[in-house]
XYZ file of C-alpha atoms in Angstrom:
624
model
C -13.848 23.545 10.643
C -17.025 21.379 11.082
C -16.177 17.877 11.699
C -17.707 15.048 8.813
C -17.272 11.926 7.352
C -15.917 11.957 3.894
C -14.711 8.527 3.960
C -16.341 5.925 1.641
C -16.328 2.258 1.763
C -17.521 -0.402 -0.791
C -17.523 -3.203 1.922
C -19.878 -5.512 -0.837
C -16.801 -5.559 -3.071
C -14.588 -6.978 -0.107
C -17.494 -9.833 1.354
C -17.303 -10.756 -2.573
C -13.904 -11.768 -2.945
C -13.722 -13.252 0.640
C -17.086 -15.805 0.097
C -17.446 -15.604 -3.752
C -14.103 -16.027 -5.068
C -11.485 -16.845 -2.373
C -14.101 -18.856 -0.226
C -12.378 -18.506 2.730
C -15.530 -20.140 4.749
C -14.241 -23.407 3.090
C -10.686 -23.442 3.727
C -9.689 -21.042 6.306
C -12.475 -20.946 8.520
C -12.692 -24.603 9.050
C -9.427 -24.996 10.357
C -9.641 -24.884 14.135
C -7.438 -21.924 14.358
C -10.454 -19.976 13.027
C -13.359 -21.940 14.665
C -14.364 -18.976 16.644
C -14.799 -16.814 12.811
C -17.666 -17.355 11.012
C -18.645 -15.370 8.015
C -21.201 -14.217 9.921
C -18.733 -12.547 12.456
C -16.397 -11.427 9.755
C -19.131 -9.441 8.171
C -19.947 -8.133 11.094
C -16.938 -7.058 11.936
C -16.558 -5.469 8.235
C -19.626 -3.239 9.179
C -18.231 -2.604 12.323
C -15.523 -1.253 11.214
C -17.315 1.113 8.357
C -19.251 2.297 10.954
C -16.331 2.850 13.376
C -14.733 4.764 10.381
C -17.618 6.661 9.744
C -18.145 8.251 13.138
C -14.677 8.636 14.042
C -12.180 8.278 12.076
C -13.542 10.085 8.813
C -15.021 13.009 11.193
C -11.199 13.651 11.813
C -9.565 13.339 8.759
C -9.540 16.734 7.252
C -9.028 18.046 10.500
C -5.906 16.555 11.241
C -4.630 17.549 7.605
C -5.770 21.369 8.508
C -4.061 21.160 12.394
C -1.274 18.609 11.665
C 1.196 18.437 14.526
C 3.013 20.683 16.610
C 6.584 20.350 18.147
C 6.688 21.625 21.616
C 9.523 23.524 23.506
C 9.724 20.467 26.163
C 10.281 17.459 22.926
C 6.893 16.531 23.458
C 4.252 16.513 20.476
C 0.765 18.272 20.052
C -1.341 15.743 17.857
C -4.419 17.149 16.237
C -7.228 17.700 19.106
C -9.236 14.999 17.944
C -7.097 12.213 17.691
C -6.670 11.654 21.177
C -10.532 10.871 22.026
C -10.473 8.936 18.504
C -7.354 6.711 20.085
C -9.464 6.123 23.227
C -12.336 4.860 21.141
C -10.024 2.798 18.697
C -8.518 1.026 22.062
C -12.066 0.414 23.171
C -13.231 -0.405 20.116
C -10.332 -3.391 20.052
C -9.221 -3.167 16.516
C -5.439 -3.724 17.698
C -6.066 -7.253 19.002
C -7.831 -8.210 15.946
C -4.899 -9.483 14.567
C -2.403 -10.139 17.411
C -1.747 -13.683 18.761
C -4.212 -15.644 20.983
C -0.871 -15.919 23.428
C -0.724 -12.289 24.080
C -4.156 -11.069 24.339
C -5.301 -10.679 20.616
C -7.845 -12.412 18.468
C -6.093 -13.743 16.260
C -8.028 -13.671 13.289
C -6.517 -14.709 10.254
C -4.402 -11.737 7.793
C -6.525 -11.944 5.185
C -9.636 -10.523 7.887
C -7.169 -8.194 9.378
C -6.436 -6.558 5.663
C -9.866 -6.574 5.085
C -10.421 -4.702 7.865
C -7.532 -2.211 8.038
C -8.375 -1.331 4.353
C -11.233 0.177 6.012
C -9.763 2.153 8.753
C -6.401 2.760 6.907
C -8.129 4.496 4.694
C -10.743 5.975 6.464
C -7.740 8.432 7.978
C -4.515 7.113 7.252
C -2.657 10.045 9.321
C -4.116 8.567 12.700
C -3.617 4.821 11.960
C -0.335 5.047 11.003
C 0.490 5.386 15.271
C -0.669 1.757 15.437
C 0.319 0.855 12.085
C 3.578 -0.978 13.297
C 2.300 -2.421 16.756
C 1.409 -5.769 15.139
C 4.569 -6.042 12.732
C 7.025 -5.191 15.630
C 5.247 -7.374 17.856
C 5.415 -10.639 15.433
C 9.222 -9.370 15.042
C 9.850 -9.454 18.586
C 7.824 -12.970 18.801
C 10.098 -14.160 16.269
C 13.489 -13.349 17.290
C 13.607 -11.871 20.646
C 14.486 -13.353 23.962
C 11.734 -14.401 26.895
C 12.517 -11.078 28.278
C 11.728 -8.967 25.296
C 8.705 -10.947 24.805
C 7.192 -10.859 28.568
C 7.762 -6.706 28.467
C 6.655 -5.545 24.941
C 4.283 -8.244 23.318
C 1.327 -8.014 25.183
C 1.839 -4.045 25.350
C 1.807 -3.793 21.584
C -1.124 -6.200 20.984
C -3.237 -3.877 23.018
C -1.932 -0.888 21.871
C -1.025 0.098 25.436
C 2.787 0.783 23.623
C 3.449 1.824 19.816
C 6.173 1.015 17.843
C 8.306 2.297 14.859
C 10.944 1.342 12.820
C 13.968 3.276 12.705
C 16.096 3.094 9.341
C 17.057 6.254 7.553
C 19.435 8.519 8.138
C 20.398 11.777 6.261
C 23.102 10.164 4.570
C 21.578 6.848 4.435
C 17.723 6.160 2.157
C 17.547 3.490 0.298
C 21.507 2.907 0.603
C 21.251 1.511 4.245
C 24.790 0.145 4.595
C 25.783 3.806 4.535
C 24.126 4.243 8.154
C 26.143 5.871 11.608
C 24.181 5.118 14.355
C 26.395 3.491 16.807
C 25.616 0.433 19.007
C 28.180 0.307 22.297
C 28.054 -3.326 24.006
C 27.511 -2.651 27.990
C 28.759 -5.602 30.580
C 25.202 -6.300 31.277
C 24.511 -7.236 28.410
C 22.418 -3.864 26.837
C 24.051 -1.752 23.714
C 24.293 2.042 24.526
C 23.062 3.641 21.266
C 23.899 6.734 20.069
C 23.176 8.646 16.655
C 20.155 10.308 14.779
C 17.393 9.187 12.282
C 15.263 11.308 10.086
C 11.509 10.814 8.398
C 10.198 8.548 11.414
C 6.678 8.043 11.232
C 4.491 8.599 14.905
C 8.143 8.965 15.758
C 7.080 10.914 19.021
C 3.599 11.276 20.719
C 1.714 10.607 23.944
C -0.722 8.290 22.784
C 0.542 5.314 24.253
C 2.456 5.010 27.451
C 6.025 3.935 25.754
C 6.889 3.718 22.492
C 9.422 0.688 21.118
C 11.632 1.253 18.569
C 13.139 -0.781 16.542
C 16.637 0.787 15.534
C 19.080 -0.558 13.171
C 22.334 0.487 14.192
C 26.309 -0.831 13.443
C 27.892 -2.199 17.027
C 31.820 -1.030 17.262
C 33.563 -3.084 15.426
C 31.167 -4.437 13.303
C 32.128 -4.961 9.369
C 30.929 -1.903 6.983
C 27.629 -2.254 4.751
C 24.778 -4.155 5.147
C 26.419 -7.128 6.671
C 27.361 -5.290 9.756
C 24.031 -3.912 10.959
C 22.553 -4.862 14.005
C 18.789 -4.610 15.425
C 18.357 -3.390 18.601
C 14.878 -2.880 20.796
C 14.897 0.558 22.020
C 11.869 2.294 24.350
C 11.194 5.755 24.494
C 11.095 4.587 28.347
C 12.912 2.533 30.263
C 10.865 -0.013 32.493
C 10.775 2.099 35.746
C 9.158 4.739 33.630
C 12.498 7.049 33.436
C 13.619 8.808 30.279
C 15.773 6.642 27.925
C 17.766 9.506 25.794
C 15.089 9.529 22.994
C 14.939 13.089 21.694
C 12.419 14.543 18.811
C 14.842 17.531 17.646
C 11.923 18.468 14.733
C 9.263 17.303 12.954
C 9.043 17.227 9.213
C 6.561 19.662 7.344
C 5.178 17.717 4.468
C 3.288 17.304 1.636
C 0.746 15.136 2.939
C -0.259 13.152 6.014
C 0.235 16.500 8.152
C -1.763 14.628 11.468
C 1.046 11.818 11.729
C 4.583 12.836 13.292
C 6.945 12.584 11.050
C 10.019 13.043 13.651
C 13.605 13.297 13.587
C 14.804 11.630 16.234
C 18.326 11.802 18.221
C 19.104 8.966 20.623
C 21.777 8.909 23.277
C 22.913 12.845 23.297
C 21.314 14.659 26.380
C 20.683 11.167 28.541
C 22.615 8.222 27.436
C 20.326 5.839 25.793
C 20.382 1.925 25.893
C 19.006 -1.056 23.976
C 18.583 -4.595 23.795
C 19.690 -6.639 20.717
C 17.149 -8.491 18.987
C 18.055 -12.335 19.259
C 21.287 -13.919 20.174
C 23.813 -12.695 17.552
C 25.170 -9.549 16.171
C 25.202 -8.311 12.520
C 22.025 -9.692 10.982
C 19.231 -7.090 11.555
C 18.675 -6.528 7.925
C 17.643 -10.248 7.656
C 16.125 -10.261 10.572
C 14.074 -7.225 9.535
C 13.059 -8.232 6.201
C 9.753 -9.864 7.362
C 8.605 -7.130 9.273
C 9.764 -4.922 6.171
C 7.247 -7.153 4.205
C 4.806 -7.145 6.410
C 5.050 -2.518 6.177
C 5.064 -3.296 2.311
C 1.774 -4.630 2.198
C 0.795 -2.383 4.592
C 1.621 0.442 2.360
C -0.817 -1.083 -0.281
C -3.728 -1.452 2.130
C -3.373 2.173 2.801
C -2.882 3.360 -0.805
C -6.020 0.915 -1.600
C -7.993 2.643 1.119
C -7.532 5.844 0.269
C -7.914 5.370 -3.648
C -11.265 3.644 -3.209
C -12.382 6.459 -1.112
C -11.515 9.038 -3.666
C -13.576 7.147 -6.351
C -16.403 6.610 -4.433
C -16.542 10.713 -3.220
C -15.943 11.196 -7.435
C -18.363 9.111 -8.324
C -20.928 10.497 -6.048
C -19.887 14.160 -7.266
C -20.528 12.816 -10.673
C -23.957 11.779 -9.934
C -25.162 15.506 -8.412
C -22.900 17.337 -10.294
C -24.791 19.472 -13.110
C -23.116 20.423 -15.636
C -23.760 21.104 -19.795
C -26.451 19.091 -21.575
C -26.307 15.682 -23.548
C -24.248 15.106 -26.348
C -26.859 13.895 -28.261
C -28.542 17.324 -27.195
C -25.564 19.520 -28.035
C -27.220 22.278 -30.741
C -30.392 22.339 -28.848
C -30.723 25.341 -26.953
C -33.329 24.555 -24.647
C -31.771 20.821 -23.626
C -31.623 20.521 -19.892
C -28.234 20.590 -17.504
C -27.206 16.453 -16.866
C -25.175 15.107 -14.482
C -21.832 15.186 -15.564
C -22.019 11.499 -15.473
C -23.880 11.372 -18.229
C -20.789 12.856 -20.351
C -18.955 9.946 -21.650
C -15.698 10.607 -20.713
C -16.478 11.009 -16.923
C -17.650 7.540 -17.037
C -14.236 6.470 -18.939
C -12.027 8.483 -15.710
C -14.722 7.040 -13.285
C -14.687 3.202 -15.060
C -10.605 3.662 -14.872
C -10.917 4.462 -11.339
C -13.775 1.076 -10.084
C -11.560 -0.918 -12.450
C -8.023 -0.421 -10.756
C -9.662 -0.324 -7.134
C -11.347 -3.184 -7.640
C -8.674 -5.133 -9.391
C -6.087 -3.977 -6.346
C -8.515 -5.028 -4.217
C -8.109 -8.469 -4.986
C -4.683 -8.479 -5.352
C -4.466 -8.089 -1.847
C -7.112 -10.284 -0.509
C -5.084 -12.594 -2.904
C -1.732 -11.708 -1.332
C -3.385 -12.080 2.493
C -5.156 -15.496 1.579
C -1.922 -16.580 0.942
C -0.111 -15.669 3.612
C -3.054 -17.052 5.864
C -2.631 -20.345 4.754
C 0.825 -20.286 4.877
C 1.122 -19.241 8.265
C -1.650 -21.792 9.234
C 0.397 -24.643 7.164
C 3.395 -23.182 9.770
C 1.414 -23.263 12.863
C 0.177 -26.931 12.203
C 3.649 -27.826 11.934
C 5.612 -25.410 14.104
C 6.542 -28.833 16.243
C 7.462 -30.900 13.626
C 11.015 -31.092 12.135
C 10.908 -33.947 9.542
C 8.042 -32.013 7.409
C 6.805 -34.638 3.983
C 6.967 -33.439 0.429
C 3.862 -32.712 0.058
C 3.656 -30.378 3.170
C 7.195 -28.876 1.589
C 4.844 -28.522 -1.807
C 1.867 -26.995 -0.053
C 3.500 -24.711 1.872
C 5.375 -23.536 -0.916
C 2.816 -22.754 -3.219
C 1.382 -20.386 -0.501
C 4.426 -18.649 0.697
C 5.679 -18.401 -3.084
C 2.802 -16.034 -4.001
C 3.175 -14.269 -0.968
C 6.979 -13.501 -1.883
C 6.292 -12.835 -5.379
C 2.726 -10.722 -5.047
C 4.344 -8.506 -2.187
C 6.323 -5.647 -4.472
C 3.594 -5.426 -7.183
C 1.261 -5.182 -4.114
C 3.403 -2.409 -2.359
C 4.330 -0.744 -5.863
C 1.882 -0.914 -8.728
C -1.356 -0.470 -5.687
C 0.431 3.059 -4.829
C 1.278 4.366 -8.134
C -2.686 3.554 -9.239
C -3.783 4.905 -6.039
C -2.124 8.565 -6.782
C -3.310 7.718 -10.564
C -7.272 7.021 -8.786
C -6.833 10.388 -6.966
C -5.486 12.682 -9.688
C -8.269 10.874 -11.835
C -10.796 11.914 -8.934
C -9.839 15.539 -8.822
C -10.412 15.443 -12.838
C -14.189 14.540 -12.597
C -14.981 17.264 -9.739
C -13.232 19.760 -11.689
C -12.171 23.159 -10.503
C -13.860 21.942 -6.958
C -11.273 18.846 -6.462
C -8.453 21.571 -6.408
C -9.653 23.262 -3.064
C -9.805 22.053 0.001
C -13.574 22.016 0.818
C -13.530 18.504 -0.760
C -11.223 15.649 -0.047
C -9.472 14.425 -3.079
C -7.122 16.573 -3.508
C -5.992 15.682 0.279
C -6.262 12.168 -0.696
C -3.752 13.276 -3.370
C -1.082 14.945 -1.055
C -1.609 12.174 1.715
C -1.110 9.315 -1.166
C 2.065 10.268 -3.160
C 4.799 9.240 -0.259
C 3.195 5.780 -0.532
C 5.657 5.445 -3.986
C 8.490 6.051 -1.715
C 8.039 4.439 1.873
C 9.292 0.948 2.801
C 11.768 1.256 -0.315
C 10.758 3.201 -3.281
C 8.999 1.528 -6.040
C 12.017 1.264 -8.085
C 12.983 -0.851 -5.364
C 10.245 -3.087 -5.210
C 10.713 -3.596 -9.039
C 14.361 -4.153 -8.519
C 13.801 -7.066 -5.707
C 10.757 -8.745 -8.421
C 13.102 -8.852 -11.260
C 16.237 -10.163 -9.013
C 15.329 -11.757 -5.928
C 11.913 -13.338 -7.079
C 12.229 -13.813 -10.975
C 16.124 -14.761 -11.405
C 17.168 -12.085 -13.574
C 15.698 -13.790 -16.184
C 17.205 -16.781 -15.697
C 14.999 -19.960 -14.597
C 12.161 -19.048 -11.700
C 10.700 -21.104 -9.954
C 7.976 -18.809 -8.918
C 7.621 -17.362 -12.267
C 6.446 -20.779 -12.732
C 4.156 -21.613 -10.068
C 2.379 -18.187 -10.849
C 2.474 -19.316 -14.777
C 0.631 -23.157 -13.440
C -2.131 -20.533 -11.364
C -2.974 -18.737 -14.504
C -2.625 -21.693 -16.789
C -5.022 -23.826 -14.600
C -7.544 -20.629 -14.413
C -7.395 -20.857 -18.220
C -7.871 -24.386 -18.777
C -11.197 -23.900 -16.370
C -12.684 -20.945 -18.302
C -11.701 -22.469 -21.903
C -15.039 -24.577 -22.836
C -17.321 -21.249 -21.796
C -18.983 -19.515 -24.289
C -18.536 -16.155 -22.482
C -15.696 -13.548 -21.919
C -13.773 -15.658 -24.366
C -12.337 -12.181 -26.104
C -11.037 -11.203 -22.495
C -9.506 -14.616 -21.706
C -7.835 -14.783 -25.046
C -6.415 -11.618 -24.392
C -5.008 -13.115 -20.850
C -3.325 -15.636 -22.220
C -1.745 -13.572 -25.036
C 0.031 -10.987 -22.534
C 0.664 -13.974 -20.367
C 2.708 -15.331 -23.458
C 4.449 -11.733 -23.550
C 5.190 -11.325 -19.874
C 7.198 -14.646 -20.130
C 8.835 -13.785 -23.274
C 10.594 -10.569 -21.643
C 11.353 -12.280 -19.123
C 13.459 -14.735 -21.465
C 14.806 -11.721 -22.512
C 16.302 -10.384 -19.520
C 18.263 -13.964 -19.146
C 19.335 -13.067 -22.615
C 20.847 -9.778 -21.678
C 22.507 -11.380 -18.429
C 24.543 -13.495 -21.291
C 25.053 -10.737 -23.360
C 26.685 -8.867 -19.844
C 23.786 -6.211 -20.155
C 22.393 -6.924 -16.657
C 22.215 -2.526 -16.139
C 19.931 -2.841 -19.075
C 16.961 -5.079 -16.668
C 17.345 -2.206 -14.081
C 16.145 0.677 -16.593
C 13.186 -1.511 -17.632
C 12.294 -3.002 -14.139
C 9.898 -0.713 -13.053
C 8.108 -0.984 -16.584
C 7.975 -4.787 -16.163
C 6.322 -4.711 -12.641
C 3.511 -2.814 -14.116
C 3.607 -5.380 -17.446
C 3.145 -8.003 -14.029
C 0.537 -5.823 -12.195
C -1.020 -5.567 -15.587
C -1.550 -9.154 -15.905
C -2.060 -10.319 -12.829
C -5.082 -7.428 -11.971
C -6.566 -8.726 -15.682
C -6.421 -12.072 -14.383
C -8.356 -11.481 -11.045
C -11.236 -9.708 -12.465
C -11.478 -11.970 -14.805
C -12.164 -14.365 -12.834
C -14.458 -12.424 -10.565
C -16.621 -11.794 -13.923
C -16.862 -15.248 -14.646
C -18.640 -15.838 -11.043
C -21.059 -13.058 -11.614
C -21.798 -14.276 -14.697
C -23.290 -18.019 -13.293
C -24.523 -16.551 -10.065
C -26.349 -13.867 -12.897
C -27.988 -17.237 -14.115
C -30.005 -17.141 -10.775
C -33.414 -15.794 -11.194
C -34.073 -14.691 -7.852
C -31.280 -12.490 -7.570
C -32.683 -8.849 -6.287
C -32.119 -6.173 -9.027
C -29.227 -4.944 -6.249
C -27.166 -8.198 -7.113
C -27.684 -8.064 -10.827
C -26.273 -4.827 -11.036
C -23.428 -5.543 -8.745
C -22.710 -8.555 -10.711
C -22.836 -6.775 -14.046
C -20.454 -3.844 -12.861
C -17.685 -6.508 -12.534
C -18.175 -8.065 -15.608
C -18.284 -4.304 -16.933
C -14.801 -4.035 -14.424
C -12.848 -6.580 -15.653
C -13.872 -5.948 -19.542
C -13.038 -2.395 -19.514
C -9.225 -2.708 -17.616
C -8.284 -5.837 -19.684
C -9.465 -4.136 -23.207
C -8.075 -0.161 -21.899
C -4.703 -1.465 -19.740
C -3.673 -4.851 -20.272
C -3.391 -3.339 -24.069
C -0.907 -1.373 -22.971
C 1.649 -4.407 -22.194
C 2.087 -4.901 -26.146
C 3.642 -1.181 -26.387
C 5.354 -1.647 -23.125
C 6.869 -5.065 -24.447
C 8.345 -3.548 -26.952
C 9.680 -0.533 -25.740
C 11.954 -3.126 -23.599
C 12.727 -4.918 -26.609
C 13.824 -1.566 -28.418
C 16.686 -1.481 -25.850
C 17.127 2.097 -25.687
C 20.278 2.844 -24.109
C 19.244 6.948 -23.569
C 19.581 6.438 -19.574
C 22.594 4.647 -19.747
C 24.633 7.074 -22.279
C 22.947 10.074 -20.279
C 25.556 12.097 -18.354
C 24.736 15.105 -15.871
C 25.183 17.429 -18.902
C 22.457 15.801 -20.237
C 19.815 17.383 -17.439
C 21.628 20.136 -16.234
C 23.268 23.733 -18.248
C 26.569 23.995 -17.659
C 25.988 26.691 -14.665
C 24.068 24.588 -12.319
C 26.327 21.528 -12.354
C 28.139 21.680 -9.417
């Protein structure tokens, strides 16, 4: 097939939230961390990488989809043709470093540039980026936790994408319900674990790209205590330092629905040639914990790409719309002689199309909301990294950074991947009977989107972890506080405006609602209905999503409304700034409605999933 870009990019939208709303130049950037980032660079490097994407990346995206990846006789992988000039050119280019520490060769520019950026070439072709996509999370791991040793042989490597990494969890018998894994971890008497067992649905879980890949395996040393409690992490390279075979075998790769130019690899480690790693840290039995920021860091990940990838599709569907002729005016309907429009012209295109900008852009600044966050908070950390005896209001500071962080990261991860498949289903919609074939990209976009739901623990576990790790079951939250003081002080700023007071009325109302099923959820931990929360979770993630996403273009309309005051603005900017007024009116009067009938849904208490048996789904002949 002829190679071309299909990858679109609204890189205005992003340079808007970073200067115009989070105004980064005036709190990031003049920290002397960031002295060597000016908005000038970053925008630079914004175009950079839209250009990069455009000649590159996009040119191979429906190719790898149509070649995928091939297992060969000898274990080793055949990637799609083009991705291994496009890797060349993405190590030249120096994207990997962009993020990575000054101390091992990277940039480091602050997260919130590196999301910017990676929304970009995430979704530009997902299937290729996902062989770097854990070379900056295993390297900060590794940074974190592992010994001088670990550091001196794999940092450096992974911020220049010389190695790859990937993380190693699931096992057939053993998803979401980790504590059920086998993979065995044998203590050597120098010191290394010889690892033996098998793990399934590894992503870039065997290629030639790099020169070594590192993998980070969580595996159960002899001995160890059952369940989670008893896992180890160990460091594990496809090849050991003298360049000899480590026991890493790829026994098959997965055929899937989607992302068919990224190996998805089931690997077996220690059968043929006995395999050996190196625990992570200094003590056995807490990889989970030690994992869970590197999990994080993969969750947010997962939004970047499903926000890459939706904005894409609405872009291609709104260009479609805009060429697309098809039936005459409505207003025109009994005249014969009324000429073809542009099916944007029918009104309910624009409704699919205005659902589609709406939840892109409102995603959109979740996560540059979620990354500014965790900027700061890592730069708070870095001030201080030296300092044990840190003051109150450091304590406070810090906390109302890294609190967001912890409580944005599942709605990030879940609600930005179940609107992204919602975008692209939307997007095949407006082009009709053409966005079911392959000659244009959505329905790809489709396929490649929908495992987003499920990676990096499914969405029902994201909901699950906002309901009981972050909001307290209910019961009193601290964060559910500090995010109520953001939105009340937002409110109290906007209240004396004459403008978008409908919208911010609204806001405050399913505010109010959000906190009172909350309050409910501590009432049903009294009544001893706790199984009740966990059959409503998921609904009250989206109630969150809902409100926070209503919140943030709410807030972006109120700045284009006073920079629309300007009289010199080009016609460009007055249409840009209009379109998120438009934005944030039409997803806070269309979706934050929808709370109200979630709300009380939850406070029907339906009890249909608990009282359910298997007889329920299944005639009496199938049930096993």
């Amino acid at each position: 097939m002829i190679n071309r870009n299909v990858f679109k990019v609204d890189v205005r939208d992003t340079q808007f939230l970073l200067w115009e709303q989070f105004k980064v130049q005036d709190t990031l950037l003049r920290h002397e961390f960031f002295q060597q980032f000016t908005r000038e660079d970053i925008d630079g490097l914004l175009e950079h990488a839209k250009s990069f994407s455009t000649q590159y990346l996009g040119t191979s995206y429906q190719q790898g989809d149509r070649q995928g990846c091939i297992l060969n006789k000898d274990g080793t992988v055949k990637l799609p043709e083009a991705f291994v000039e496009t890797w060349n050119e993405f190590k030249d280019a120096g994207w990997n470093p962009l993020g990575s520490p000054l101390e091992y060769g990277g940039l480091g520019a602050p997260y919130v540039v590196g999301q910017a950026v990676n929304e970009i070439l995430m979704g530009a072709n997902p299937s290729f980026m996902i062989y770097s996509g854990f070379c900056n999370p295993a390297l900060y791991l590794i940074d974190k936790y592992g010994s001088d040793e670990l550091k001196e042989t794999y940092c450096s490597k992974l911020a220049n994408a010389e190695y790859s990494a990937c993380l190693c969890m699931t096992e057939s018998e053993a998803g979401s319900d980790i504590g059920r894994l086998r993979t065995k971890a044998i203590k050597q008497d120098d010191g290394r674990y010889r690892i033996q067992g098998e793990k399934i649905f590894i992503s870039s879980g065997m290629h030639d790209l790099t020169s070594n890949i590192v993998y980070i395996v969580l595996a159960r040393v002899e001995g160890a205590p059952a369940g989670t409690s008893g896992l180890s992490c160990f460091i594990v390279p496809r090849k050991n330092n003298d360049g000899s075979d480590n026991g890493v075998r790829c026994l098959r790769l997965e055929e899937k629905m989607g992302l068919h130019g990224c190996a998805t690899a089931h690997l077996q480690f220690g059968e043929e040639i006995e395999c050996y790693g190196q625990l992570l840290g200094s003590r056995e039995n807490i990889g989970l914990y030690q994992l869970m920021s590197m999990m994080n860091l993969a969750r947010i990940a997962t939004g970047v790409y499903a926000l890459g990838m939706a904005s894409s599709a609405y872009l291609n569907a709104a260009e479609y719309a805009t060429s697309r002729l098809q039936g005459t005016d409505i207003r025109q309907s009994f005249n014969a002689k009324a000429p073809r429009v542009p099916i944007i012209n029918h009104i309910d295109v624009r409704r699919m199309l205005l659902e589609m900008k709406s939840k892109v852009e409102g995603c959109r600044a979740l996560i540059i909301k979620l990354s500014y966050h965790h900027s700061m908070a890592s730069t708070l950390e870095a001030d201080n990294a030296d300092c044990k005896d840190k003051n109150a209001e450091w304590r406070q500071y810090h906390y109302e950074h890294s609190g967001m962080v912890n409580l944005l990261t599942p709605i990030v991860k879940a609600y930005t991947s179940d609107q992204a498949w919602r975008v692209a289903e939307l997007a095949i919609q407006v082009y009709g009977g053409h966005g079911y074939i392959s000659d244009h990209p959505v329905e790809q976009y489709a396929r490649d989107i929908k495992v987003l739901s499920i990676w990096e623990g499914t969405n029902f576990v994201q909901s699950a972890d906002l309901v009981r790790d972050k909001l307290a079951m209910g019961r009193d939250s601290k964060l559910l506080k500090l995010y109520s003081k953001h939105i009340n002080e937002f409110v109290s700023q906007q209240k004396d405006k004459e403008y978008l007071q409908t919208e911010l009325q609204s806001l405050i109302n399913a505010h109010s609602v959000l906190c009172e099923v909350h309050e409910l959820f501590g009432l049903w931990i009294k009544q001893q209905k706790m199984e009740m929360i966990f059959g409503v979770s998921t609904r009250f993630l989206h109630m969150m999503a809902q409100v926070t996403l209503s919140w943030l273009l709410l807030e972006s309309a109120y700045i284009a409304h006073e920079n629309l005051q300007n009289k010199e603005l080009s016609e460009e900017m007055k249409e840009f700034y209009h379109a998120k007024i438009t934005s944030a009116s039409y997803f806070i009067k269309n979706h934050l409605a929808e709370i109200y009938s979630i709300a009380e849904i939850i406070k029907s208490e339906d009890n249909s999933a608990l009282i359910a048996s298997e007889k329920t789904f299944l005639p009496e002949e199938l049930l096993a």
